[in-house]
XYZ file of C-alpha atoms in Angstrom:
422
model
C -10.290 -12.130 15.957
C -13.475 -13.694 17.131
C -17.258 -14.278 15.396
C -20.019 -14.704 17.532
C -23.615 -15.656 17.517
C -25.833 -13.457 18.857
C -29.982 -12.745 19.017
C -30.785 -9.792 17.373
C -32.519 -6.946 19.275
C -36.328 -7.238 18.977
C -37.297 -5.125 16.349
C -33.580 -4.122 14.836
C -34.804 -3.057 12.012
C -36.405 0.126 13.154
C -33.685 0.660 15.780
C -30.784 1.443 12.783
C -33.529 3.027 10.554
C -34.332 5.486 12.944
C -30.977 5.845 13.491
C -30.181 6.381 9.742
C -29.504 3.505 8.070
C -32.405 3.831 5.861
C -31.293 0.197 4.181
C -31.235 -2.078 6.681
C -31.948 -5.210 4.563
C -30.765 -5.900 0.974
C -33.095 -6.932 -2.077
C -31.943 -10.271 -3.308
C -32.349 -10.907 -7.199
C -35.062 -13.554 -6.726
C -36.839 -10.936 -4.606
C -36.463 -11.894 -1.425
C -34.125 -9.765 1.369
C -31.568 -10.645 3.642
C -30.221 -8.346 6.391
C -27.503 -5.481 5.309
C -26.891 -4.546 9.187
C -26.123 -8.051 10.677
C -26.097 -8.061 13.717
C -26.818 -11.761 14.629
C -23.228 -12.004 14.768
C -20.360 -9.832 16.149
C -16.690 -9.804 15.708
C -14.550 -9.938 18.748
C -11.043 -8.091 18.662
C -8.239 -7.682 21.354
C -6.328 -4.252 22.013
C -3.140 -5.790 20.495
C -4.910 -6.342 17.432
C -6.839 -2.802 17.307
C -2.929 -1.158 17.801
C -1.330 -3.391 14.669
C -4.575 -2.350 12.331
C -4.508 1.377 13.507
C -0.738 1.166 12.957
C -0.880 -0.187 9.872
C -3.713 2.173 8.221
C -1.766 5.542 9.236
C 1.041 3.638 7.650
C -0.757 2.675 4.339
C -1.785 6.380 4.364
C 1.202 7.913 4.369
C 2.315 5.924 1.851
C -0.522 6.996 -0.466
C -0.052 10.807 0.070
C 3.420 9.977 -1.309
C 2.095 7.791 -4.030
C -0.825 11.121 -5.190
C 1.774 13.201 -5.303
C 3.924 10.801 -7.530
C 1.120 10.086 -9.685
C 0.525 13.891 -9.952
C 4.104 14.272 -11.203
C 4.389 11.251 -13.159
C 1.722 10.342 -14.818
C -1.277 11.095 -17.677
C -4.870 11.284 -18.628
C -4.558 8.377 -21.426
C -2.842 6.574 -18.781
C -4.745 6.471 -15.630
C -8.119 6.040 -18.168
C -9.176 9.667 -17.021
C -11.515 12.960 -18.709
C -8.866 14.781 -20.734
C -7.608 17.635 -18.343
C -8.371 15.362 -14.888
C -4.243 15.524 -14.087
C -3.650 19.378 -14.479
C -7.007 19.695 -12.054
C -4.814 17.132 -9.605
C -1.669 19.128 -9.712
C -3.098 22.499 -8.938
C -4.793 20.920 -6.020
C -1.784 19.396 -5.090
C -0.299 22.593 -5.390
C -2.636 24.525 -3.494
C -1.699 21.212 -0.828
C -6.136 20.878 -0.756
C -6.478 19.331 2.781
C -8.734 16.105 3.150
C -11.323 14.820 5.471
C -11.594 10.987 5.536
C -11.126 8.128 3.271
C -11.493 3.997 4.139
C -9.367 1.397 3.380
C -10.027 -2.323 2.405
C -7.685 -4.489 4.907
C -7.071 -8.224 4.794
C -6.916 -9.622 8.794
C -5.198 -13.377 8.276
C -5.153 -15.733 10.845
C -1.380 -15.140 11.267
C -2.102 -11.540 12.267
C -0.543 -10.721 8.821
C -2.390 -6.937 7.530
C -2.694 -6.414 3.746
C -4.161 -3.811 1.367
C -6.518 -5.084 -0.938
C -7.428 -0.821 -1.716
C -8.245 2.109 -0.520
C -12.037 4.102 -1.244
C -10.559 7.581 -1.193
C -12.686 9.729 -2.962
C -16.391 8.653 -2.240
C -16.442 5.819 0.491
C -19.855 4.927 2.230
C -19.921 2.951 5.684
C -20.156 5.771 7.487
C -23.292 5.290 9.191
C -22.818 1.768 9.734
C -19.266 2.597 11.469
C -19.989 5.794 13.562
C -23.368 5.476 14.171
C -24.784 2.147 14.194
C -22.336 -0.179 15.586
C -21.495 2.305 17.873
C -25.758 2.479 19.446
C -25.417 -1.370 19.452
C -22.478 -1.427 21.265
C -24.312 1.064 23.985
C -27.337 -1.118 24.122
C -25.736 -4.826 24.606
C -22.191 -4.008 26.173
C -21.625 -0.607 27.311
C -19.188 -1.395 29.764
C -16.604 -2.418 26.917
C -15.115 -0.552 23.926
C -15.041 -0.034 20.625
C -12.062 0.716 17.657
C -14.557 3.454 16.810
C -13.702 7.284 17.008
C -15.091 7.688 13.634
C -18.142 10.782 14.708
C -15.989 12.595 16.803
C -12.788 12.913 14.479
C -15.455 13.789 11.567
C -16.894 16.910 13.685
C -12.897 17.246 14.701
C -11.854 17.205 11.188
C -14.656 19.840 9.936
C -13.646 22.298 12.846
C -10.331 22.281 11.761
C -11.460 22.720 8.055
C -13.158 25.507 8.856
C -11.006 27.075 10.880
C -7.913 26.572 9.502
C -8.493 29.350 6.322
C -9.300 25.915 4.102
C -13.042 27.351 3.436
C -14.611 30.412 2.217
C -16.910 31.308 5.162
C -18.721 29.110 7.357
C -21.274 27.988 4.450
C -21.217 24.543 3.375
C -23.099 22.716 0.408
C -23.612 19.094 0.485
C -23.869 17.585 -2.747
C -24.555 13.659 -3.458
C -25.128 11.489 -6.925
C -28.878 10.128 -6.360
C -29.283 8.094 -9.370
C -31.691 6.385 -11.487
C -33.339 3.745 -12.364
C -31.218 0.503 -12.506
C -28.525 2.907 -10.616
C -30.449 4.241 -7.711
C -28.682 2.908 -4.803
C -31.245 2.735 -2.446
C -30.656 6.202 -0.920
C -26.423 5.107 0.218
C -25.343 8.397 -1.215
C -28.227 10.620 0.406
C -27.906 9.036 3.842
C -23.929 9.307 4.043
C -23.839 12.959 2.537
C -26.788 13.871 5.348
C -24.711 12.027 8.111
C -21.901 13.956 7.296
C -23.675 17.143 6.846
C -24.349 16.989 10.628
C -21.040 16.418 11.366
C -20.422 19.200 9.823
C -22.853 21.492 11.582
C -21.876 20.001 14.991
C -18.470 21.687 13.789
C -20.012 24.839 12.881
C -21.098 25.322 9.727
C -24.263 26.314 7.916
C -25.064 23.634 5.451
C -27.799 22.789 2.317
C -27.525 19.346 0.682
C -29.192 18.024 -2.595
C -28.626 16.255 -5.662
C -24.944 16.853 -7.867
C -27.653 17.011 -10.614
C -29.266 20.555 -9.469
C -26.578 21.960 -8.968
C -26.285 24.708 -11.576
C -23.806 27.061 -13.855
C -24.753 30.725 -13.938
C -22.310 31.721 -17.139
C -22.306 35.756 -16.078
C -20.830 35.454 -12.794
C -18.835 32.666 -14.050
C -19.637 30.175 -10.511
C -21.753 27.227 -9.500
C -25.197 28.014 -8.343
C -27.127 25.685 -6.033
C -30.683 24.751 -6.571
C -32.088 28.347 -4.492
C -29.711 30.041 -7.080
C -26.909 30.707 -4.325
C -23.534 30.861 -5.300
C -21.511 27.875 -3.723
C -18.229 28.293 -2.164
C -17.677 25.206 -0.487
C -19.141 21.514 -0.874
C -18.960 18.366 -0.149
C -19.634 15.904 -2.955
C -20.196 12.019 -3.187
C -19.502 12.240 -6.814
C -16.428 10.414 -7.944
C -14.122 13.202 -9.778
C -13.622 11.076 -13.204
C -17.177 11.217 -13.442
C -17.963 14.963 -12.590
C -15.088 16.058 -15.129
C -16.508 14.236 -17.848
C -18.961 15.852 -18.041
C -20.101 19.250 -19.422
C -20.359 20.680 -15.307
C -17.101 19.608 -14.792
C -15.265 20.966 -17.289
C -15.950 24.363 -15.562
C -13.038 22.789 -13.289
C -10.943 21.742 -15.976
C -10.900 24.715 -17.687
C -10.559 27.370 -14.753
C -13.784 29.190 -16.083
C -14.720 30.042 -12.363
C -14.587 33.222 -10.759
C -13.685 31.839 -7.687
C -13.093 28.182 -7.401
C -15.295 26.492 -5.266
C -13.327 24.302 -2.135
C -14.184 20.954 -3.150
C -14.158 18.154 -0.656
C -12.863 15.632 -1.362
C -9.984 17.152 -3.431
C -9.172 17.133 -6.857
C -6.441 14.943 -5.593
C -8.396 12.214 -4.543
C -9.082 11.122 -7.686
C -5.354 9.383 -7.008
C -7.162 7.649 -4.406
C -9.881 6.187 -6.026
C -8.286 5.025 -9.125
C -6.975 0.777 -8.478
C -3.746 2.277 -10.560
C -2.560 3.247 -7.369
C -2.069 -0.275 -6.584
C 0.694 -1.063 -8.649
C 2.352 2.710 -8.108
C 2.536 1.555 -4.145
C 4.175 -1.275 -4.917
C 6.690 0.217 -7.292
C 7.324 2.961 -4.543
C 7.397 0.135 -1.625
C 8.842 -3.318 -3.131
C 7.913 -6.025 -0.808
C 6.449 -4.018 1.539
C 4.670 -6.283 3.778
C 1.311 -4.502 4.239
C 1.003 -4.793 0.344
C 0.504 -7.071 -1.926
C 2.585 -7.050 -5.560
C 0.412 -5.424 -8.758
C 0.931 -4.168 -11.752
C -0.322 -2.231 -14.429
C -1.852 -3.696 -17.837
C -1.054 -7.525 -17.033
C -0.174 -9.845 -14.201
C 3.829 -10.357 -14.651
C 4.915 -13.107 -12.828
C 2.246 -13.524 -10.815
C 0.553 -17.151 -10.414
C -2.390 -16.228 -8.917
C -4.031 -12.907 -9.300
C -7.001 -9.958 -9.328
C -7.757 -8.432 -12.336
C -9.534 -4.813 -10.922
C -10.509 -2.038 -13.488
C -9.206 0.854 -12.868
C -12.221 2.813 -12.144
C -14.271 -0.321 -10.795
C -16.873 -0.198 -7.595
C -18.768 -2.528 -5.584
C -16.454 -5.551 -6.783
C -17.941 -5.269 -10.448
C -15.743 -6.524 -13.435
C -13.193 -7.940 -11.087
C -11.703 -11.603 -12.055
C -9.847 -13.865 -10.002
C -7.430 -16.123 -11.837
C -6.267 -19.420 -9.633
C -3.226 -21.556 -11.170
C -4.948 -24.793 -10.307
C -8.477 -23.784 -10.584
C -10.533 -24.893 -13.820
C -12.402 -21.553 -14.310
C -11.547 -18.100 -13.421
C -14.092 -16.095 -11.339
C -15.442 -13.013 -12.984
C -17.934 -10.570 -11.849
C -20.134 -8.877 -14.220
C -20.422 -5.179 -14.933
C -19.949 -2.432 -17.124
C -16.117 -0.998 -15.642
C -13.334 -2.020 -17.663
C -12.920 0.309 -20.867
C -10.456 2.170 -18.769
C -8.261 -0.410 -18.220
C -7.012 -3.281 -15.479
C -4.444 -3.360 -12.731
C -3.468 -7.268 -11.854
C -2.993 -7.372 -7.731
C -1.662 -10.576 -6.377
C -4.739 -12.993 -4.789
C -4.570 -13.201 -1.370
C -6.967 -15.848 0.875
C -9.317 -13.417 2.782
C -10.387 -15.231 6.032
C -13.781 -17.214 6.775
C -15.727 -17.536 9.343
C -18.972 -19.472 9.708
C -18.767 -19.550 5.882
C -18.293 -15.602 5.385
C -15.491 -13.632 3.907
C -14.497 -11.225 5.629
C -12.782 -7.837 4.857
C -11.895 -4.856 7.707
C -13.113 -1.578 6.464
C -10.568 0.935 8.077
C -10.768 4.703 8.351
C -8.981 7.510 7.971
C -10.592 10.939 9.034
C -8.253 14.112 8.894
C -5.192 11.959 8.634
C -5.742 9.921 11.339
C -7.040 5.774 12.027
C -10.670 6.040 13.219
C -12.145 2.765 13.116
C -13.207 0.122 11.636
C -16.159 -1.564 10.143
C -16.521 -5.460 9.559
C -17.662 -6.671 6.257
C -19.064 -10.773 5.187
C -19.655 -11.720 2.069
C -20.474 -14.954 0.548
C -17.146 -15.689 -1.777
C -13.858 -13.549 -1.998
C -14.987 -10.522 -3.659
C -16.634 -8.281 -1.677
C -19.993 -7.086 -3.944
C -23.219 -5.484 -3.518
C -25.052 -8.518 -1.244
C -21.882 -7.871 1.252
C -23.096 -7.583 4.845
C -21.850 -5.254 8.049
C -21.005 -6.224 11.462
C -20.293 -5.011 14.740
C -17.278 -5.290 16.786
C -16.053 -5.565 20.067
C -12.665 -4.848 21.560
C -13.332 -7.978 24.328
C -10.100 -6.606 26.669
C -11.271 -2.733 27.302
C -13.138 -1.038 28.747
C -14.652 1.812 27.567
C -12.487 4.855 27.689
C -13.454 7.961 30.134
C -13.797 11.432 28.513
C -10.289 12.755 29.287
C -9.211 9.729 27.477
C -11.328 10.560 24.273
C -9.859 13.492 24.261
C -6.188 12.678 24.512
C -6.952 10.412 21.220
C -8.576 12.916 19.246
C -5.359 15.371 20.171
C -3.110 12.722 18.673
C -1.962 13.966 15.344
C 0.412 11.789 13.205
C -0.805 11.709 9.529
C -0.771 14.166 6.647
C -3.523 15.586 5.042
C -2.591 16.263 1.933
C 0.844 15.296 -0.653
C 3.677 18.052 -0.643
C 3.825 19.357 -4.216
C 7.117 18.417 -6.841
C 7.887 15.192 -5.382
């Protein structure tokens, strides 16, 4: 793996707005912006090395089906740091065996080709638009004789044709619902843009669609179901709205306390919540001892470990995570308001630099299978809000015919959702 220099395109910024990255620059603290979408550099990947990361992400995944349904079995509310009643909302979706559409993993590339987890986002990952949509244009406009690791649009619409048509939905009606915050917590419209890219996925695949706010959506207590904000009764959504927040709160104990008529088909799942919690960390490497795409964690302090992560349990955007070095003189800490819940200690691993930038792969999953990959920099080891994206370039291919497309999007090797009682 490769960085290279490049001129941006003349006016870039209106290129990836117009294309719907409506945040293509990041506001710095002192006022001033730097670029989100980077692309005065690009990453440069072989086949080879596309094959061991695709590899290794269906891997990881199937793994962490088998870890959700362990957690499901094995484990509590008080323990996990979760709304009372999250775990028996996880086991009947488990039981029900609630397909999935996508989730992404964090991956550490090291120089020796050596592939570890730092986590996986698996309830309400962004990068979306970046991954299928941006990086793929730019790739069209400066080299579109080569390829991309990048089938991240077409296995969404893929994934939502199969939703719908495999008896997973009620009808072909589809809400999309997404947490728009406020004030300090308004995150510059991420949430809106990635539940609106996904909603036209989703109609490409068939379905008739409405998205706004989580916060209008409504409770009518006769008919005992969710209203939307035209007062129609929703059957399935969508949400970017993690499920430990949504259940602790007054809406979501609807869920929790089976008061609806006819449960609405959430995506993503109940059991997701699995996915988005860091304890599954240190339930992966119980499951998989020395497993070599993971790195050794454990619950409530670091063991034997040397050097280590501290990650709350219920953290985001690298806030509240500490990094403890044996021979360093101060730990580094990132501020923020997670950590109530709890910590998982993960063993510190170097993440790569180049040109002074940390970098982290951002791999997909959509319907159970690899999809692609985003490139993330970022100016120390934790990845936080001021992170950048990149492009990518597979330097030795060329890009793929139709027929070929379509073999890959046939492939089907991963699961969808954990088998229940394990």
């Amino acid at each position: 793996m490769w960085r290279h220099a490049i001129k941006p395109r003349p006016d870039w910024e209106r290129i990836v707005t117009e294309q719907g990255l409506v945040f293509p620059v990041t506001e710095l603290p002192d006022g001033t912006s730097r670029p989100y979408w980077n692309e005065s550099a690009w990453y440069e990947v072989t086949g080879d090395e596309v094959d061991a990361l695709e590899a290794a992400t269906e891997e990881l995944w199937a793994m962490c089906v088998d870890a959700a349904g362990h957690m499901a079995a094995t484990m509590s509310d008080q323990r996990l740091g979760l709304p009372p009643g999250t775990m028996d909302v996880v086991r009947r979706s488990i039981a029900r065996q609630d397909p999935s559409l996508y989730s992404r993993f964090d991956l550490v590339y090291g120089a020796d080709a050596s592939i570890k987890m730092l986590e996986i986002n698996g309830d309400t990952p962004t990068g979306l638009v970046e991954t299928g949509v941006a990086q793929w244009r730019w790739l069209e406009d400066l080299m579109p004789e080569l390829d991309q690791w990048n089938s991240v649009h077409e296995r969404l619409v893929a994934g939502w044709q199969r939703l719908r048509t495999s008896g997973a939905t009620d009808g072909d009606e589809l809400h999309f619902f997404y947490d728009l915050g406020e004030g300090d917590s308004y995150d510059d419209g991420e949430m809106e843009m990635t539940a609106h890219y996904l909603m036209d996925t989703a109609v490409q695949a068939g379905f008739a669609t409405l998205a706004h706010p989580m916060a209008e959506v409504g409770w009518n207590p006769d008919a005992h179901e969710f209203r939307d904000a035209n007062d129609y009764r929703v059957r399935n959504a969508f949400k970017l709205y993690a499920w430990e927040q949504m259940l602790a709160e007054p809406f979501g104990r609807h869920v929790v306390e089976e008061r609806e008529a006819r449960p609405v088909n959430w995506f993503e799942p109940a059991w997701k919540a699995m996915l988005s919690t860091k304890a599954l960390l240190p339930v992966l490497w119980e499951r998989n001892p020395g497993h070599r795409l993971l790195l050794p964690a454990y619950f409530d302090d670091p063991g034997d470990l040397e050097n280590w992560v501290a990650k709350p349990l219920h953290g985001r955007e690298g806030d509240n995570i500490r990094i403890h070095l044996a021979d360093a003189l101060e730990d580094i800490e990132m501020p923020g308001s997670y950590g109530a819940e709890g910590f998982v200690y993960q063993a510190f691993t170097d993440v790569p630099v180049f040109d002074g930038n940390y970098v982290v792969i951002g791999s997909w999953v959509i319907d159970g299978e690899a999809a692609g990959m985003l490139v993330r920099e970022s100016d120390g080891p934790i990845t936080d809000y001021y992170g950048r994206v990149c492009p990518h370039v597979i330097s030795d291919a060329l890009s793929p015919d139709d027929a070929q497309r379509q073999a890959w999007l046939a492939e089907r090797v991963g699961p969808s959702a954990p088998t229940p009682n394990r």
